[in-house]
Short mmCIF file of C-alpha atoms in Angstrom, two decimals:
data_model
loop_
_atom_site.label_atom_id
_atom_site.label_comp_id
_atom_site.label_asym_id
_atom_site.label_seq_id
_atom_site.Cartn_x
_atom_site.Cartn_y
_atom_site.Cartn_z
CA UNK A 899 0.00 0.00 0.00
CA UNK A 900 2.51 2.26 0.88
CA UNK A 901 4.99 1.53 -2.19
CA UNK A 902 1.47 2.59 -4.68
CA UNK A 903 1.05 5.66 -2.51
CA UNK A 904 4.71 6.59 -2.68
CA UNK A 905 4.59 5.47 -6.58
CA UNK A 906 1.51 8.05 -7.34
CA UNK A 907 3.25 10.83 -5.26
CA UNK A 908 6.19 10.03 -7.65
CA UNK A 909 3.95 10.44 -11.10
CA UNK A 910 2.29 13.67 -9.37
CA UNK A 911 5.67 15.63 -9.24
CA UNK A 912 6.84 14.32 -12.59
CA UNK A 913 3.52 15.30 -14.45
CA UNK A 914 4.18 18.85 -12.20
CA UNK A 915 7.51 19.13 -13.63
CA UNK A 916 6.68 17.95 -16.97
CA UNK A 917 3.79 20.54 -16.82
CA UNK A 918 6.20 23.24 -15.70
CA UNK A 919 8.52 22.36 -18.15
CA UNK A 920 6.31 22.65 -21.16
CA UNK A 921 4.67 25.60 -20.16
CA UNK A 922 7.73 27.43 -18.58
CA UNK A 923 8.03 30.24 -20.87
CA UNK A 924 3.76 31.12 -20.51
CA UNK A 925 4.04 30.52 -16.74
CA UNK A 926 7.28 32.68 -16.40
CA UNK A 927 5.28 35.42 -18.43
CA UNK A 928 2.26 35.34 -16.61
CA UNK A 929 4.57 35.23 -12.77
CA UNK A 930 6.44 38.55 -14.87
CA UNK A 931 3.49 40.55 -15.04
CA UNK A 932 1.60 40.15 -11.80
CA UNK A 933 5.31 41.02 -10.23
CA UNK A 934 5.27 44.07 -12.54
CA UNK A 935 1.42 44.78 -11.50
CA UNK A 936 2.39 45.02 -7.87
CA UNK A 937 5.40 46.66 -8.34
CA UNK A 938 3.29 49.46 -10.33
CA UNK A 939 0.83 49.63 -7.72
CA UNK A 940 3.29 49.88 -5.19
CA UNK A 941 5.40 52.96 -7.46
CA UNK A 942 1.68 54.20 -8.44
CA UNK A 943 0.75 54.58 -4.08
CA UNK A 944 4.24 55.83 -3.09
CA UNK A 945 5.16 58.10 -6.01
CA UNK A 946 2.10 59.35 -7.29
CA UNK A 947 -1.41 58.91 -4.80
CA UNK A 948 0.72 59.82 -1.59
CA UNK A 949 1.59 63.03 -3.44
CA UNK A 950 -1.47 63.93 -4.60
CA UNK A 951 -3.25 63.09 -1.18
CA UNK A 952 -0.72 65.55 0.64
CA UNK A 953 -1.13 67.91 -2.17
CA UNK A 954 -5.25 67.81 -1.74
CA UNK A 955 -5.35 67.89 1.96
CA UNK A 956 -3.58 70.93 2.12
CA UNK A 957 -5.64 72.49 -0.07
CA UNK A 958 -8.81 71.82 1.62
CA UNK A 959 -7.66 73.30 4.93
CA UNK A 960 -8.53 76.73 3.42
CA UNK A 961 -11.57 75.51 2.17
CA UNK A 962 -12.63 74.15 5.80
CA UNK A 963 -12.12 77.54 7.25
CA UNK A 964 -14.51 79.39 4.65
CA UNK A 965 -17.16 76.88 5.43
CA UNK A 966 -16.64 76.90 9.10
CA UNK A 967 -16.99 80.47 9.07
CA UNK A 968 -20.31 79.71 6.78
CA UNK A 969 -18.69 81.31 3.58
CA UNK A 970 -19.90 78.75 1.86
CA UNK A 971 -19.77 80.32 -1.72
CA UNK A 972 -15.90 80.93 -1.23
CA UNK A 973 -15.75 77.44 -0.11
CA UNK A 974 -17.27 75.81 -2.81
CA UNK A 975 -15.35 77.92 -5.66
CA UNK A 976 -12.71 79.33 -4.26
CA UNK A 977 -11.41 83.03 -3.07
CA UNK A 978 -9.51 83.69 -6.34
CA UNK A 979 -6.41 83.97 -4.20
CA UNK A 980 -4.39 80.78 -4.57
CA UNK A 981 -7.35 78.68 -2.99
CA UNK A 982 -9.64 77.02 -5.91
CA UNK A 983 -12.70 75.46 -4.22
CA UNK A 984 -13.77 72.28 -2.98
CA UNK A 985 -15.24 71.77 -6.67
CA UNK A 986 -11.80 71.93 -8.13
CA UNK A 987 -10.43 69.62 -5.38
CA UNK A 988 -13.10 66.87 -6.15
CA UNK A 989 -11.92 67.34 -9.84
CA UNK A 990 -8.58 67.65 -9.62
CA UNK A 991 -8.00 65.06 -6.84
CA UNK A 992 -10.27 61.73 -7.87
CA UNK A 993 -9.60 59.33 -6.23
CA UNK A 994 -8.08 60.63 -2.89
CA UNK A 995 -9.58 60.94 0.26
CA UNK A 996 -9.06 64.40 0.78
CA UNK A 997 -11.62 64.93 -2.94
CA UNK A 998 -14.12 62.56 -1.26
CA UNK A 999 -14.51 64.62 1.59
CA UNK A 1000 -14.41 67.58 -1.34
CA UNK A 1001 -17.78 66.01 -2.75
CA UNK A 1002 -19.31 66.14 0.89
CA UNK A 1003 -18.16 69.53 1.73
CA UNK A 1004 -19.58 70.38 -1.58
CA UNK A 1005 -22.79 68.84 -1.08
CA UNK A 1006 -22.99 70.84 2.59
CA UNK A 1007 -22.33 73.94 0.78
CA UNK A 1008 -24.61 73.65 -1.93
CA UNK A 1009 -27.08 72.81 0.69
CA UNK A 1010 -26.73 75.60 2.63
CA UNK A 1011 -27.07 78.01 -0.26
CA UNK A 1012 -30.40 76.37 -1.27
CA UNK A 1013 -29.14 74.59 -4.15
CA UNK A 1014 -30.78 71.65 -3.45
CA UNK A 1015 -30.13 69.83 -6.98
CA UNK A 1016 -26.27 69.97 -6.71
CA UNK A 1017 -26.45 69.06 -3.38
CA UNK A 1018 -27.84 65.91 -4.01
CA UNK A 1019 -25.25 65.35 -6.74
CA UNK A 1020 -22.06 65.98 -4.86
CA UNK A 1021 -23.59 63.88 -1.84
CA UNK A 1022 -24.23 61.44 -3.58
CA UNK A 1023 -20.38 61.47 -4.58
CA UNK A 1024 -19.54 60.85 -1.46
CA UNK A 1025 -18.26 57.72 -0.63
CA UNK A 1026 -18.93 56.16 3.02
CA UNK A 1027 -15.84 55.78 5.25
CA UNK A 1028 -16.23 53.66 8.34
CA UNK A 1029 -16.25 56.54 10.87
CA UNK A 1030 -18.97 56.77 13.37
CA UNK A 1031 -20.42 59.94 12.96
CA UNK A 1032 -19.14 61.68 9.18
CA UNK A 1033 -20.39 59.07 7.53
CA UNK A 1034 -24.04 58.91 9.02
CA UNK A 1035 -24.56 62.63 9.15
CA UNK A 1036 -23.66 63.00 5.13
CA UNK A 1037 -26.06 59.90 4.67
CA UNK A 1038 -28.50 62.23 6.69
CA UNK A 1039 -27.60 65.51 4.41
CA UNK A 1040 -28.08 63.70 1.57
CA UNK A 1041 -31.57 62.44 3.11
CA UNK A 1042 -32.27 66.40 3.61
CA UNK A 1043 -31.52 67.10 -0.43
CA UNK A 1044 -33.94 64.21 -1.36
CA UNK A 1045 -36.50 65.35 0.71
CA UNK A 1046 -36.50 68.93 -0.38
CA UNK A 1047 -36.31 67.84 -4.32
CA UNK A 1048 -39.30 65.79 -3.68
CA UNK A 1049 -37.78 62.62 -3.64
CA UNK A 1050 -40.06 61.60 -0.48
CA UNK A 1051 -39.14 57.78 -1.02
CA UNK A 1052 -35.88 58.21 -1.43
CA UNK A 1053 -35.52 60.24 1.49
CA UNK A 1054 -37.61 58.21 4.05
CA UNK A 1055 -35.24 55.31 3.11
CA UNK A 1056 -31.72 57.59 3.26
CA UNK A 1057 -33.47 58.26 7.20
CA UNK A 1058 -33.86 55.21 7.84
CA UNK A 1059 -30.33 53.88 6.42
CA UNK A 1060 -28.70 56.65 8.27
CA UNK A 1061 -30.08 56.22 11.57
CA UNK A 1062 -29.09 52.43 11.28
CA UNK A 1063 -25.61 53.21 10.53
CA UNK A 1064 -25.16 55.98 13.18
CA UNK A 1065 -26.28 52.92 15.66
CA UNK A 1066 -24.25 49.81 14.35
CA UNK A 1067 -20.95 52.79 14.42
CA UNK A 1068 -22.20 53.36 17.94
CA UNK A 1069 -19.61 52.15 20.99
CA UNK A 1070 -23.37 51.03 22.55
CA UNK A 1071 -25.04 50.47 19.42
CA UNK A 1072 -27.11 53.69 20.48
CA UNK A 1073 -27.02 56.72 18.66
CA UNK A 1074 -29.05 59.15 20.69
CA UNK A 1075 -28.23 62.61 18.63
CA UNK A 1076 -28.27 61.42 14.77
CA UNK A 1077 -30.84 58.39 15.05
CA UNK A 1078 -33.75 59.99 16.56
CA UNK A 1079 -33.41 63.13 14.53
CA UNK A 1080 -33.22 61.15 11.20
CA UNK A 1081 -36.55 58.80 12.01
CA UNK A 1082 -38.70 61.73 13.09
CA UNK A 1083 -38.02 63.19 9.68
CA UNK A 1084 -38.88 60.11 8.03
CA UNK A 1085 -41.98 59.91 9.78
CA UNK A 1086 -43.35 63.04 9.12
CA UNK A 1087 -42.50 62.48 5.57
CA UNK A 1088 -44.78 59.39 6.00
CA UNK A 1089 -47.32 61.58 7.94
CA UNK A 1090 -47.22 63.88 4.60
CA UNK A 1091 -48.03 61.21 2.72
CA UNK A 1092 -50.84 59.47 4.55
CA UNK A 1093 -48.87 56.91 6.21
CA UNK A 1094 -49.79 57.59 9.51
CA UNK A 1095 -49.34 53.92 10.69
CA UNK A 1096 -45.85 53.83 9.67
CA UNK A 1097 -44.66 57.35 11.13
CA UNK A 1098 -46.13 56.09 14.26
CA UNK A 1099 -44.27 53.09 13.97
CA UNK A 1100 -40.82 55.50 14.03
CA UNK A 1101 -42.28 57.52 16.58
CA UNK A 1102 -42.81 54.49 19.19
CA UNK A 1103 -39.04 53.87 18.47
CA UNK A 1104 -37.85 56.47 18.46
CA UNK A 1105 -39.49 57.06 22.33
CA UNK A 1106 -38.79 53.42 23.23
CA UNK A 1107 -35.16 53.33 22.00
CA UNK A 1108 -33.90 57.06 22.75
CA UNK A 1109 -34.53 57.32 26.13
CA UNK A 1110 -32.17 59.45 27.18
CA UNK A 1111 -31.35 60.98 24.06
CA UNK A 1112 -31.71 65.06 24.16
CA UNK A 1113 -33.45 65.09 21.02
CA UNK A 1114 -36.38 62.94 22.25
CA UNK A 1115 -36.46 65.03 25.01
CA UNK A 1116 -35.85 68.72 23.37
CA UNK A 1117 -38.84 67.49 20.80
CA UNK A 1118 -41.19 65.84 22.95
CA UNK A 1119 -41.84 62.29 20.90
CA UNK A 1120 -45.06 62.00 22.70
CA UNK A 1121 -47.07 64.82 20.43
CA UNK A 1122 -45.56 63.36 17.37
CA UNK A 1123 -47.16 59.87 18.75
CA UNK A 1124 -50.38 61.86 19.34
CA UNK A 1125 -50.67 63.75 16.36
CA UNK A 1126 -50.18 60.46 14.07
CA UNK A 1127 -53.06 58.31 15.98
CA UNK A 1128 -55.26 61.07 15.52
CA UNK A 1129 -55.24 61.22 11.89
#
């Protein structure tokens, strides 16, 4: 038994080096380029993306200011004094962190000038990161731009979706400032559209869940409750 064992171990690495052997010059090719592929992705991350990331970041910073101090028209396209706008970034940096958080600033900014259309564009350009409270609050904004574009579907669900992710990204898998906000606005989108037994549904949650969540209290849940049974 063992000499048949030991003779097909013996026929396995010959047909394995007679494979090799015949197809050394394709399998030498083909080992070539996937070193090469790394190798580029490697040059492409050091010598080129690290660059361009450093190169973004710094100039957002400007960019962060004007919006902080709600100048949100120099922060979108720039002071015309060596900083360009968070537009430009997003264009001229794809594909770098620092141009993703371009698109959300973006989005913010169109937001707060009204511009509900591009808002919804650029926030929708924003990619999630796995932060616990960016991330949710964008996927809120963007909520905010469907709802005022009429997009009342869309935005009940972009409520919903971000009050589940601010909770999962919860240390206590409690969110008690961006939940709560996000499924009372849901539900009185449902309230606006005759879906009283739904909103309620949010409503009861959002008391039952959010106990001690300033929001609940600052908004008193229980006439939301009361308003949707009495429709």
């Amino acid at each position: 038994m063992a000499n048949k064992q030991e003779k097909i171990a013996e026929e396995a690495i010959l047909n394995s080096e007679s494979f090799f052997y015949k197809n050394k010059k394709a399998i030498l090719i083909a080992l070539g380029a996937i070193i090469i592929l790394i190798a580029g992705f490697i040059c492409y991350r050091t010598l080129i993306l690290a660059p361009r990331e450093d190169k973004a970041s710094t100039a957002m910073a400007k960019g962060q200011e004007y919006f902080d101090s709600e100048m949100f028209d120099k922060a979108l396209n720039g002071d015309g004094a060596g900083y360009n706008g968070f537009l430009k970034i997003a264009d001229d940096y794809s594909g770098t962190k620092a141009a993703n958080l371009a698109n959300l600033y973006a989005g913010l900014c169109y937001a707060n000038l009204g511009n509900w259309k591009d808002a919804e564009k650029y926030l929708e350009n924003y990619s999630s990161c796995s932060d616990a409270m960016v991330t949710p609050m964008a996927m809120a904004a963007l909520g905010d731009a469907y709802a005022h574009n009429n997009e009342l579907d869309k935005a009940v669900d972009q409520f919903k979706k971000a009050a589940s992710t601010a909770d999962k990204r919860a240390e206590d898998g409690t969110n008690n400032s961006i939940s709560p906000t996000c499924l009372i606005k849901a539900g009185e989108i449902l309230e606006s559209q005759g879906n009283e037994a739904d909103a309620l549904k949010l409503y009861q949650e959002v008391k039952d869940k959010y106990v001690n969540s300033p929001v609940v209290q600052s908004t008193e849940i229980d006439k939301y409750i009361e308003r949707a049974q009495d429709k």
